[in-house]
Structures are given as C-alpha cells and as structure tokens.
Amino acid sequence: QEYRDKSTREEIETRRLQDSQTNPEETSPSEETPSEAEPTSTTENKAPPQISLLRNSNSRFNLWQDLPEIRNSGVLSILQPDEIKLQEAMFELVTSEASYYKSLNLLVSHFMENERLKKILHPSEAHILFSNVLDVMAVSERFLLDLEQRVEENIVISDVCDIVYQHTVNHFSVYITYVSNQTYQERAYKQLLQDKPAFREVISQLELDPKCKGLSFSSFLILPFQRITRLKLLVQNILKKVEEKSDRESTALDAHKELETVVKACNEGVRKMSRTEQMISIQKKLEFKIKSVPIISHSRWLLKQGELQQMNGPKTSRTLRTKKLFREIYLFLFNDLLVICRQIPGDKYQVFDSAPRGLLRVEELEDQGQSLANVFILRLLENADDREASYMLKASSQSEMKRWMISLAPNRRTKFVSFTSRLVDCPQIQCVHPYVAQQPDELSLELADVLNILDKTDDGWIFGERLHDQERGWFPSSMGEEILNPKIRAQNLKECFRVHKSDDSQRRKLGSRNRQ
C-alpha cells in the first residue's frame, strides 16, 4: 500500500511538472527495441534473491532498480530508460500481488480461523461473512508462484502479462463469486456488530493486533474487490510502457481485455444484488394515482431520485413574483422510466405521472431573475395518459439542475465534446484527492485518475468521463487539478486509445457507454 501511494503521488507530480512546461519534451516511445542484458552463468546458479524479497513485506527495496542484484549486475547502464520504466511497472505488479497475498493470509489466519470467533459465529453467518475467500487466496497463491518463477528466470523480467492472461481466463472467476456476495457480506457484518456484543468485542481485539497495522476487519474483507480492479490498472500501466506492435504489447492487450471482462462481471454482480433490494424498497413506498406501473424488473435500476420545485399555473404566470409560484414534487428516475410523485405522510409517494426515459426532453431557461434561477423545462413526449406534457422545474442549485438535466436526457450535448468523438481537444483533469460517490449519478475517484471534463458548474461540480474505463459521473471540482498543457492531454488520449485498440468494436461504443 505504501509503495502504491508513493507511486501514485509520483505520477501526479510528474503530470504537474509536464503540465507546467511550455515546451514539454516528446514522450513517444523509442523506435528501437530496448536491449536486454543476458544474465551471466554465475547469476543463474545463485539462489534466487527475488523470492525472499517478495515474501518479506518489510523489505526496503520498493523499486526494481534499487535491488542490490540489479545494481551490481550493471544492467542499468545497458537498458534503455523506457525499458527500465517497463521493468518497474512489471515489478510493481509482482510485489503488489505478494503484499495482497500476505493480507489475504492474515484475513484467514487471524480472523477467519480464530477459535473465539468460530464459537460465536453460526456456520451460515461465517459463510456469508467470509464467502469463498479460501478459493480467492488459493488462486492468488498460484498466481504469485508463477509470477515469482518468471522473476527468477532472469534479472531482467521478460513479461508478466502472459501469466496474468492465463490466470484471468482460467482462475479469476472466483473473484466474481466473492465480490457478488458483497451486499450480503456488508449487511451480515453490520447485523453481527449490532446483535452480538461478543462478536463486536472479539473483532475489536483482533483489530488492535500489531499485525493489522491499524486496519479494520472490513478493510481486509474488501481486499479481493480492490485487487481485481487494481490489477487491471497495473496492466494498463504496463501497456503504456511496452513497445508498440511487439509481442509484449499483444499479451498486455489480451490480459487487459480479460481483466476488464472480470471487473465488469464483478461490478454487475454487486449491482444486481443491491438494485433488486432497492427496487423492492421503492415499490413499497409508491401509491399510484394513475394506472399502476410495475416497478420491479431485472433490467431496471435507479439512476437518481430527489425533490424539485414544480411551477404552478399556466406559463404566463412566470412573471409573477409570488412565494407560492412553486410546489414540491419528487422524482424517481430509473434507467428506462421516470416516475413523478408528491410526497405524502408515512414516508410514501403518490405517483401522478410517468414516462419512458427515452421519451424525455429537457430545455434550460435563460436566467430570468432570482425566483426563476436554476429552472428548466421537462417535456414528456408521451406520458401516462398517452399525451405530451411539460413541467417547469426549479432545482436548488445550478449543479443540481445540470445533474438532473443530464440524467433525464443523457444524449443531450454537454458543454464540452467527449474525447471519444476525437473532434475537439477536450479539457482534462487529474484527481489529486480520492472521492467516494454519494449519489448514483456521481463518480468515485482514485488518486491520479485522469478524466475529460464534459461539463462544469459555477458552484464547484464537474461532469467527467474517466479515460481508463469511460465511466461518467459528477464529482467536486476541488478533487482535481485541470491539465492545461495540450500536448499532455493529447498524450493521455493516445495512451487511452492504445489500451482499447485490440477491440475496434469496443472503441466505437465508447461514446455511448454509461450515459446515465
């Protein structure tokens, strides 16, 4: 984790330095294939030093080039700078897997196999809490052994993405099982903390053990989900550094594609579990004044919900300055349906109109004074009565208005054109503070994420599209720093397209993905 944080911070600082330069140096890879040093027979006959390094989490050598064996070999004076960067990227994947495996082992030996905890938990509770973590750990161990064997073969690592590919295809399905159980796992953990004081006491004591390094039990439970996502980013980092049209580029593209498939399956597994429960909860709160619409569907999920102000009376009354010009309404926006309600006593909502999401249109009103600020028109081309209807709605802020407009009509043109059109040099921002999404239309960010800015508001919100996975959402502008240098923006786009070039059909879909 310390190495990862250091590496991420270095990536941020590098971009800052490049962005501040008026004439940045070209960052295109070298045309020549970097030379690799052949190991001497003496090196081949030595006991492999990398094994002890990978197993020892207290090692002070975080970088491949800092290893005594590398420094003493003279190989650093032979390799091209680009090859050294590639070696570091591959070395990070191996060492981070070793650290991850050690943490998994701690989860099992320190928590799961604790005798006091076993006596407290019913077998069914333990099964929900720990799921198939033993399978996940076995897969990690097998993966790590193959990676370590590759590192032993030569002090200059030949490749790791071919190993990543094989294990992703043949073994990483265990991650989908584990991650899909996350919703039940979180609920079971909260319930146990609430209902079983003995469980709460034992967990607290185990967390205080120096082995945990101040980390909570829940932070160990979420490790597999974090790891499969992180592996994809590590392979992306390698892909940026391999020589173009090489065998290593081909294996990196293959590995990335398979990892992306697993990550998507994991995300979908989590969403299905939580979405079903959320839809059941919403349906219980709705009372239909109009013809009832079935809410629960396997292909439906909530995109946004919240209160807006609806303008009363005919449109000619817009000029009236009265406190009762607007009244509250409540919207539930699903991926395929809009339901318009009024809140009634008992935490219930009375539905008085609805429309398919594809038949919604929005229009922003020009500023017409304070009472009509942040007002937009919502048009239902075909509502519950099979006729066209219009609503003049007022949001609490400019950002809330824009968020509703983009959610209601996702194909509406944003302020800036997405990079996927390749028509405009889109503004970019890099994340310097992590952010956890609070609403369905928001986007969680990790340090060093690079995003294209599609829209922004005067009150401090940005609608962005992350380059590495094309996920879209809102986040506070204070979480990032804008990238001003056009050459750096162009380089970021070049790296993004390279990651996805193995699937031309996928590239054609980038512009329409996740329009929510």
Coordinates of C-alpha atoms in Angstrom, one line a residue:
Q1 CA 0.0 0.0 0.0
E2 CA 2.9 2.4 0.9
Y3 CA 4.5 1.7 -2.5
R4 CA 1.2 2.2 -4.3
D5 CA 0.6 5.5 -2.6
K6 CA 4.2 6.6 -3.4
S7 CA 3.9 5.6 -7.0
T8 CA 0.5 7.3 -7.4
R9 CA 1.9 10.6 -5.9
E10 CA 4.9 10.4 -8.2
E11 CA 2.5 10.0 -11.2
I12 CA 0.6 13.1 -10.1
E13 CA 3.8 15.1 -9.6
T14 CA 5.1 14.0 -13.0
R15 CA 1.9 15.3 -14.7
R16 CA 2.1 18.5 -12.8
L17 CA 5.7 19.1 -13.9
Q18 CA 4.9 18.2 -17.5
D19 CA 1.8 20.4 -17.5
S20 CA 3.8 23.4 -16.2
Q21 CA 6.3 23.2 -19.0
T22 CA 5.6 25.4 -22.0
N23 CA 7.5 23.1 -24.4
P24 CA 7.3 19.6 -22.9
E25 CA 9.6 17.0 -24.3
E26 CA 8.1 14.5 -26.6
T27 CA 7.1 11.4 -24.7
S28 CA 6.7 9.0 -27.6
P29 CA 8.4 5.7 -27.1
S30 CA 11.8 4.9 -28.6
E31 CA 11.7 3.5 -32.1
E32 CA 14.4 0.9 -31.3
T33 CA 13.7 -2.1 -29.3
P34 CA 15.4 -1.8 -25.9
S35 CA 18.3 -4.2 -25.5
E36 CA 18.2 -6.7 -22.7
A37 CA 21.2 -7.9 -20.8
E38 CA 21.9 -11.6 -20.8
P39 CA 22.4 -13.0 -17.3
T40 CA 25.8 -14.5 -16.5
S41 CA 26.1 -18.1 -15.6
T42 CA 27.0 -17.0 -12.1
T43 CA 23.7 -15.2 -11.7
E44 CA 21.8 -18.2 -13.0
N45 CA 23.4 -20.5 -10.4
K46 CA 22.7 -18.3 -7.5
A47 CA 19.7 -18.8 -5.2
P48 CA 17.0 -16.5 -6.5
P49 CA 17.1 -13.4 -4.3
Q50 CA 13.7 -12.2 -5.6
I51 CA 11.8 -14.9 -3.6
S52 CA 13.0 -13.7 -0.2
L53 CA 12.3 -10.1 -1.3
L54 CA 8.7 -10.8 -2.4
R55 CA 7.9 -12.8 0.7
N56 CA 9.4 -10.2 3.0
S57 CA 7.0 -7.3 3.3
N58 CA 9.5 -5.4 5.4
S59 CA 12.0 -5.1 2.6
R60 CA 13.2 -1.6 2.0
F61 CA 13.5 -2.2 -1.8
N62 CA 10.4 -0.9 -3.4
L63 CA 11.8 -0.4 -6.9
W64 CA 13.3 -3.0 -9.2
Q65 CA 16.4 -0.8 -9.9
D66 CA 17.1 -0.5 -6.2
L67 CA 17.6 -4.2 -5.8
P68 CA 21.3 -4.9 -5.0
E69 CA 21.3 -7.7 -7.6
I70 CA 20.2 -5.3 -10.3
R71 CA 22.6 -2.5 -9.2
N72 CA 25.6 -4.9 -9.0
S73 CA 24.8 -6.6 -12.4
G74 CA 25.5 -3.4 -14.4
V75 CA 22.3 -4.0 -16.4
L76 CA 21.1 -0.4 -15.6
S77 CA 23.8 1.0 -17.8
I78 CA 22.8 -1.2 -20.7
L79 CA 19.0 -0.9 -20.7
Q80 CA 17.2 2.0 -22.3
P81 CA 15.3 4.3 -20.0
D82 CA 11.9 3.2 -21.4
E83 CA 12.8 -0.5 -20.7
I84 CA 13.7 0.4 -17.1
K85 CA 10.3 2.0 -16.6
L86 CA 8.7 -1.1 -18.1
Q87 CA 10.7 -3.3 -15.6
E88 CA 9.4 -1.1 -12.8
A89 CA 5.8 -1.5 -13.9
M90 CA 6.1 -5.3 -14.1
F91 CA 7.9 -5.4 -10.8
E92 CA 5.1 -3.4 -9.2
L93 CA 2.5 -6.0 -10.4
V94 CA 4.5 -8.8 -8.8
T95 CA 5.4 -7.2 -5.5
S96 CA 1.8 -5.9 -5.0
E97 CA 0.5 -9.4 -5.6
A98 CA 2.8 -10.6 -2.8
S99 CA 1.6 -7.9 -0.5
Y100 CA -2.0 -8.7 -1.3
Y101 CA -1.5 -12.4 -0.7
K102 CA 0.0 -11.7 2.7
S103 CA -3.0 -9.6 3.6
L104 CA -5.4 -12.3 2.5
N105 CA -3.4 -14.8 4.6
L106 CA -3.9 -12.5 7.6
L107 CA -7.6 -12.3 7.0
V108 CA -7.8 -16.1 7.0
S109 CA -5.4 -17.0 9.8
H110 CA -6.0 -14.0 12.1
F111 CA -9.8 -13.5 11.7
M112 CA -11.5 -16.4 9.9
E113 CA -9.7 -19.2 11.8
N114 CA -9.8 -17.5 15.2
E115 CA -11.2 -20.0 17.7
R116 CA -13.2 -17.5 19.7
L117 CA -14.8 -16.1 16.6
K118 CA -15.6 -19.6 15.4
K119 CA -17.6 -20.3 18.6
I120 CA -19.5 -17.1 18.3
L121 CA -20.5 -17.4 14.6
H122 CA -23.0 -19.8 13.2
P123 CA -21.6 -21.7 10.1
S124 CA -24.1 -19.9 7.9
E125 CA -23.0 -16.5 9.3
A126 CA -19.3 -17.3 8.8
H127 CA -20.1 -18.4 5.2
I128 CA -21.7 -15.1 4.3
L129 CA -19.0 -13.1 6.1
F130 CA -16.0 -14.8 4.5
S131 CA -17.6 -16.2 1.4
N132 CA -15.1 -18.1 -0.8
V133 CA -12.1 -16.3 0.5
L134 CA -10.2 -19.6 0.7
D135 CA -10.6 -20.1 -3.0
V136 CA -9.5 -16.5 -3.7
M137 CA -6.4 -17.0 -1.6
A138 CA -5.5 -20.3 -3.3
V139 CA -5.8 -18.5 -6.7
S140 CA -3.6 -15.7 -5.5
E141 CA -1.0 -18.1 -4.2
R142 CA -0.9 -20.0 -7.6
F143 CA -0.7 -16.7 -9.5
L144 CA 2.1 -15.4 -7.2
L145 CA 4.1 -18.6 -7.6
D146 CA 4.0 -18.3 -11.4
L147 CA 5.0 -14.6 -11.2
E148 CA 7.9 -15.4 -8.9
Q149 CA 9.1 -18.2 -11.1
R150 CA 9.2 -15.7 -14.0
V151 CA 11.2 -13.2 -12.0
E152 CA 13.7 -16.0 -11.1
E153 CA 14.3 -16.8 -14.7
N154 CA 16.3 -13.6 -15.5
I155 CA 17.2 -10.4 -13.6
V156 CA 15.5 -8.6 -16.5
I157 CA 11.8 -9.6 -16.4
S158 CA 10.8 -10.8 -19.9
D159 CA 7.0 -10.4 -19.4
V160 CA 4.2 -10.9 -16.8
C161 CA 1.1 -10.1 -18.8
D162 CA 1.0 -13.6 -20.4
I163 CA 0.8 -15.0 -16.9
V164 CA -1.9 -12.5 -16.0
Y165 CA -3.9 -13.6 -19.1
Q166 CA -3.7 -17.3 -18.3
H167 CA -4.8 -16.9 -14.7
T168 CA -7.6 -14.4 -15.5
V169 CA -9.1 -16.8 -18.1
N170 CA -8.7 -20.0 -16.1
H171 CA -8.9 -19.0 -12.4
F172 CA -10.1 -15.4 -11.7
S173 CA -13.8 -16.3 -11.8
V174 CA -13.6 -16.8 -8.0
Y175 CA -13.4 -13.0 -7.7
I176 CA -16.9 -12.7 -9.3
T177 CA -18.3 -15.1 -6.7
Y178 CA -16.7 -13.2 -3.8
V179 CA -17.5 -9.7 -5.0
S180 CA -21.1 -10.5 -5.9
N181 CA -21.6 -11.5 -2.3
Q182 CA -20.5 -8.1 -1.1
T183 CA -24.0 -6.7 -0.4
Y184 CA -24.9 -9.6 1.9
Q185 CA -21.5 -9.6 3.4
E186 CA -21.8 -5.9 4.4
R187 CA -25.3 -6.4 5.8
A188 CA -24.3 -9.5 7.8
Y189 CA -21.3 -7.7 9.3
K190 CA -23.4 -4.7 10.4
Q191 CA -26.1 -7.1 11.8
L192 CA -23.5 -9.1 13.8
L193 CA -21.9 -5.9 15.2
Q194 CA -25.4 -4.8 16.3
D195 CA -26.8 -8.1 17.6
K196 CA -23.8 -9.9 19.1
P197 CA -21.7 -7.9 21.6
A198 CA -19.3 -10.9 21.9
F199 CA -18.6 -10.7 18.1
R200 CA -18.0 -6.9 18.4
E201 CA -15.6 -7.4 21.3
V202 CA -13.5 -10.1 19.6
I203 CA -13.3 -8.2 16.3
S204 CA -12.1 -5.1 18.2
Q205 CA -9.5 -7.0 20.0
L206 CA -8.2 -8.7 16.8
E207 CA -8.1 -5.3 15.0
L208 CA -5.7 -4.0 17.7
D209 CA -3.1 -6.6 17.0
P210 CA 0.0 -5.1 15.5
K211 CA -0.3 -7.5 12.6
C212 CA -3.3 -5.5 11.3
K213 CA -1.2 -2.2 11.2
G214 CA -4.3 -0.2 12.3
L215 CA -6.5 -1.6 9.6
S216 CA -10.1 -2.6 10.3
F217 CA -11.6 -6.0 9.7
S218 CA -13.8 -4.6 6.9
S219 CA -10.8 -3.2 5.1
F220 CA -9.5 -6.8 4.8
L221 CA -12.9 -8.1 3.6
I222 CA -12.9 -5.7 0.7
L223 CA -9.4 -6.6 -0.5
P224 CA -10.4 -9.0 -3.3
F225 CA -12.6 -6.4 -5.0
Q226 CA -9.8 -3.8 -4.7
R227 CA -7.2 -6.2 -6.1
I228 CA -9.0 -7.2 -9.2
T229 CA -9.6 -3.6 -10.1
R230 CA -6.0 -2.7 -9.3
L231 CA -4.7 -5.5 -11.4
K232 CA -6.4 -4.0 -14.5
L233 CA -4.8 -0.6 -13.8
L234 CA -1.4 -2.2 -13.3
V235 CA -1.7 -4.0 -16.7
Q236 CA -2.8 -0.6 -18.2
N237 CA 0.4 0.9 -16.8
I238 CA 2.5 -1.8 -18.4
L239 CA 0.7 -1.4 -21.7
K240 CA 1.6 2.3 -21.7
K241 CA 5.3 1.4 -21.5
V242 CA 5.7 -1.6 -23.8
E243 CA 7.0 -1.1 -27.3
E244 CA 4.2 -0.8 -29.9
K245 CA 3.5 -3.7 -32.2
S246 CA 5.6 -6.0 -30.0
D247 CA 4.7 -9.4 -28.5
R248 CA 4.6 -7.8 -25.1
E249 CA 2.0 -5.3 -26.3
S250 CA -0.1 -8.1 -27.7
T251 CA 0.0 -10.1 -24.4
A252 CA -0.8 -6.9 -22.4
L253 CA -3.8 -6.1 -24.6
D254 CA -5.1 -9.7 -24.2
A255 CA -4.6 -9.6 -20.4
H256 CA -6.3 -6.2 -20.1
K257 CA -9.3 -7.3 -22.1
E258 CA -9.8 -10.4 -20.0
L259 CA -9.4 -8.4 -16.7
E260 CA -11.9 -5.9 -18.0
T261 CA -14.4 -8.7 -18.5
V262 CA -13.9 -10.0 -15.0
V263 CA -14.1 -6.5 -13.4
K264 CA -17.4 -5.8 -15.3
A265 CA -18.8 -9.1 -14.1
C266 CA -17.8 -8.2 -10.6
N267 CA -19.5 -4.8 -10.8
E268 CA -22.6 -6.2 -12.3
G269 CA -22.8 -8.9 -9.6
V270 CA -22.7 -6.2 -6.9
R271 CA -25.2 -4.0 -8.7
K272 CA -27.7 -6.8 -9.2
M273 CA -27.8 -7.7 -5.5
S274 CA -28.2 -4.1 -4.3
R275 CA -30.5 -3.0 -7.1
T276 CA -33.1 -5.7 -6.5
E277 CA -33.4 -4.8 -2.9
Q278 CA -33.6 -1.1 -3.7
M279 CA -36.4 -1.6 -6.2
I280 CA -38.4 -3.6 -3.7
S281 CA -38.0 -0.8 -1.2
I282 CA -39.1 1.9 -3.6
Q283 CA -42.1 0.0 -4.8
K284 CA -43.4 -0.4 -1.2
K285 CA -43.3 3.5 -0.9
L286 CA -45.3 4.2 -4.1
E287 CA -49.1 4.7 -4.3
F288 CA -50.4 5.3 -7.8
K289 CA -53.0 8.0 -8.5
I290 CA -52.8 6.9 -12.2
K291 CA -52.7 3.5 -13.7
S292 CA -50.2 1.4 -11.8
V293 CA -46.8 0.8 -13.4
P294 CA -44.8 -2.3 -12.4
I295 CA -41.6 -1.0 -10.9
I296 CA -39.6 -4.2 -10.2
S297 CA -37.7 -5.6 -13.2
H298 CA -34.4 -7.4 -13.5
S299 CA -33.3 -4.9 -16.2
R300 CA -34.3 -1.8 -14.2
W301 CA -32.3 0.2 -11.7
L302 CA -32.4 3.6 -10.0
L303 CA -30.3 6.4 -11.6
K304 CA -31.4 9.4 -9.5
Q305 CA -34.1 10.5 -7.0
G306 CA -34.9 13.7 -5.3
E307 CA -37.1 16.7 -4.8
L308 CA -37.6 19.5 -7.3
Q309 CA -39.9 22.5 -7.3
Q310 CA -42.7 22.5 -9.9
M311 CA -44.1 25.8 -11.2
N312 CA -47.8 26.2 -10.6
G313 CA -50.3 27.6 -13.0
P314 CA -50.0 28.5 -16.7
K315 CA -46.8 29.6 -18.3
T316 CA -48.0 33.2 -18.4
S317 CA -47.6 33.3 -14.7
R318 CA -43.8 33.1 -14.9
T319 CA -43.6 36.8 -14.5
L320 CA -45.5 36.8 -11.2
R321 CA -43.3 37.3 -8.1
T322 CA -45.0 35.2 -5.5
K323 CA -43.7 32.8 -2.9
K324 CA -46.3 30.2 -3.9
L325 CA -45.1 30.1 -7.5
F326 CA -43.6 26.6 -7.0
R327 CA -44.7 23.5 -5.1
E328 CA -42.6 20.4 -4.2
I329 CA -42.6 17.2 -6.4
Y330 CA -40.4 14.1 -6.1
L331 CA -38.8 12.3 -9.0
F332 CA -37.7 8.7 -9.2
L333 CA -35.6 8.3 -12.4
F334 CA -34.8 4.8 -13.5
N335 CA -32.6 3.7 -16.4
D336 CA -35.8 3.2 -18.6
L337 CA -38.6 5.1 -16.7
L338 CA -39.4 8.4 -15.0
V339 CA -42.0 8.4 -12.1
I340 CA -43.3 11.8 -10.9
C341 CA -44.7 11.9 -7.4
R342 CA -45.8 14.1 -4.5
Q343 CA -44.6 13.1 -1.0
I344 CA -47.5 12.2 1.3
P345 CA -47.5 11.3 5.0
G346 CA -45.9 8.0 6.2
D347 CA -42.8 8.2 4.0
K348 CA -45.0 7.4 1.0
Y349 CA -45.1 8.9 -2.5
Q350 CA -48.2 9.4 -4.6
V351 CA -47.5 8.9 -8.4
F352 CA -49.4 11.3 -10.7
D353 CA -47.4 10.9 -13.9
S354 CA -44.8 8.8 -15.6
A355 CA -43.0 8.3 -19.0
P356 CA -40.4 6.1 -20.6
R357 CA -36.9 7.7 -20.2
G358 CA -36.3 7.6 -24.0
L359 CA -39.3 10.0 -24.4
L360 CA -37.9 12.7 -22.2
R361 CA -36.6 16.1 -23.4
V362 CA -35.1 18.9 -21.3
E363 CA -34.6 22.6 -22.0
E364 CA -32.7 25.1 -19.9
L365 CA -34.3 28.5 -19.4
E366 CA -32.3 31.6 -19.6
D367 CA -31.8 33.4 -16.3
Q368 CA -34.9 35.4 -15.6
G369 CA -34.2 36.7 -12.1
Q370 CA -33.6 35.0 -8.8
S371 CA -37.0 33.4 -8.5
L372 CA -36.5 31.7 -11.8
A373 CA -32.8 30.8 -11.4
N374 CA -31.9 27.1 -12.0
V375 CA -35.2 26.5 -13.8
F376 CA -35.6 24.0 -16.7
I377 CA -38.4 22.6 -18.7
L378 CA -39.0 18.8 -18.7
R379 CA -41.1 17.5 -21.7
L380 CA -42.7 14.1 -21.6
L381 CA -43.4 13.3 -25.3
E382 CA -45.8 10.6 -24.1
N383 CA -46.9 10.4 -20.5
A384 CA -49.1 8.1 -18.5
D385 CA -52.2 9.5 -20.3
D386 CA -50.6 8.9 -23.8
R387 CA -50.2 12.6 -24.4
E388 CA -47.4 15.2 -24.3
A389 CA -46.9 17.0 -21.1
S390 CA -44.5 19.7 -19.9
Y391 CA -43.2 20.6 -16.4
M392 CA -41.3 23.7 -15.4
L393 CA -39.0 22.6 -12.7
K394 CA -36.7 24.5 -10.3
A395 CA -33.6 23.0 -8.7
S396 CA -31.9 24.1 -5.5
S397 CA -28.6 25.0 -7.3
Q398 CA -27.0 25.2 -10.7
S399 CA -25.2 21.9 -10.3
E400 CA -28.4 20.1 -9.2
M401 CA -30.2 21.5 -12.2
K402 CA -27.4 20.3 -14.6
R403 CA -27.2 16.9 -12.9
W404 CA -31.0 16.4 -13.4
M405 CA -30.9 17.5 -17.0
I406 CA -28.0 15.2 -17.9
S407 CA -29.7 12.3 -16.1
L408 CA -33.1 12.9 -17.7
A409 CA -31.7 13.3 -21.2
P410 CA -28.3 11.6 -21.4
N411 CA -27.9 12.1 -25.1
R412 CA -28.1 15.9 -24.7
R413 CA -25.0 17.7 -25.8
T414 CA -22.7 18.6 -22.9
K415 CA -20.6 21.8 -22.7
F416 CA -17.5 20.1 -23.9
V417 CA -17.4 17.3 -26.5
S418 CA -16.2 13.9 -25.2
F419 CA -12.8 12.7 -26.4
T420 CA -14.4 9.7 -27.9
S421 CA -15.6 11.8 -30.8
R422 CA -11.9 12.8 -31.5
L423 CA -13.2 16.1 -32.8
V424 CA -12.3 18.5 -30.0
D425 CA -9.4 18.9 -27.6
C426 CA -11.5 18.2 -24.5
P427 CA -10.4 19.8 -21.2
Q428 CA -8.9 17.3 -18.8
I429 CA -8.4 17.0 -15.0
Q430 CA -6.4 14.7 -12.8
C431 CA -7.6 13.5 -9.4
V432 CA -5.4 14.7 -6.5
H433 CA -7.8 13.8 -3.7
P434 CA -9.8 10.5 -3.6
Y435 CA -13.6 10.8 -3.7
V436 CA -16.3 8.3 -2.8
A437 CA -19.6 8.8 -4.8
Q438 CA -22.5 9.8 -2.6
Q439 CA -25.3 9.6 -5.2
P440 CA -26.0 7.3 -8.1
D441 CA -25.0 10.0 -10.7
E442 CA -21.7 10.7 -9.0
L443 CA -18.3 9.1 -9.9
S444 CA -15.9 7.7 -7.3
L445 CA -12.3 8.8 -7.9
E446 CA -8.9 7.4 -7.1
L447 CA -5.6 9.3 -6.9
A448 CA -4.1 10.0 -10.4
D449 CA -7.3 9.2 -12.3
V450 CA -7.4 11.3 -15.5
L451 CA -10.8 12.5 -16.8
N452 CA -12.2 14.5 -19.6
I453 CA -14.3 17.4 -18.4
L454 CA -17.7 17.2 -20.2
D455 CA -19.5 19.9 -18.2
K456 CA -18.9 22.1 -15.1
T457 CA -21.0 24.3 -12.9
D458 CA -20.3 27.7 -11.2
D459 CA -20.9 26.1 -7.8
G460 CA -18.0 23.7 -8.0
W461 CA -19.1 20.4 -9.7
I462 CA -17.7 18.7 -12.8
F463 CA -19.3 16.1 -15.0
G464 CA -16.4 14.0 -16.2
E465 CA -15.5 10.8 -18.2
R466 CA -12.6 8.8 -16.9
L467 CA -10.1 7.8 -19.6
H468 CA -9.2 4.3 -18.5
D469 CA -12.8 2.9 -18.4
Q470 CA -15.1 5.6 -19.8
E471 CA -17.2 5.7 -16.7
R472 CA -19.1 9.0 -16.4
G473 CA -20.3 11.0 -13.4
W474 CA -20.3 14.1 -11.3
F475 CA -17.6 15.0 -8.6
P476 CA -16.5 18.1 -6.8
S477 CA -14.0 20.2 -8.8
S478 CA -11.9 20.5 -5.6
M479 CA -10.9 16.8 -6.0
G480 CA -8.7 17.5 -9.1
E481 CA -6.4 19.8 -11.0
E482 CA -7.0 20.7 -14.6
I483 CA -4.4 19.7 -17.1
L484 CA -3.6 22.8 -19.2
N485 CA -0.9 21.6 -21.5
P486 CA -2.5 20.4 -24.8
K487 CA 0.5 18.0 -25.5
I488 CA -0.1 16.2 -22.2
R489 CA -3.8 15.9 -23.0
A490 CA -3.0 14.5 -26.4
Q491 CA -0.6 12.0 -24.8
N492 CA -3.2 10.9 -22.3
L493 CA -5.7 10.3 -25.2
K494 CA -3.1 8.4 -27.2
E495 CA -2.5 6.1 -24.2
C496 CA -6.2 5.6 -23.7
F497 CA -6.9 4.6 -27.4
R498 CA -3.9 2.3 -27.3
V499 CA -5.4 0.4 -24.3
H500 CA -8.6 -0.3 -26.2
K501 CA -7.2 -0.8 -29.7
S502 CA -7.4 -4.6 -29.5
D503 CA -11.2 -4.3 -29.8
D504 CA -12.3 -1.9 -32.6
S505 CA -16.0 -2.6 -31.9
Q506 CA -15.4 -1.6 -28.3
R507 CA -13.9 1.7 -29.4
R508 CA -17.0 2.5 -31.4
K509 CA -19.1 2.0 -28.3
L510 CA -17.1 4.3 -26.0
G511 CA -19.1 7.3 -26.8
S512 CA -22.4 5.8 -25.7
R513 CA -21.2 3.8 -22.7
N514 CA -22.7 4.6 -19.3
R515 CA -24.8 7.5 -20.4
Q516 CA -26.8 7.8 -17.3

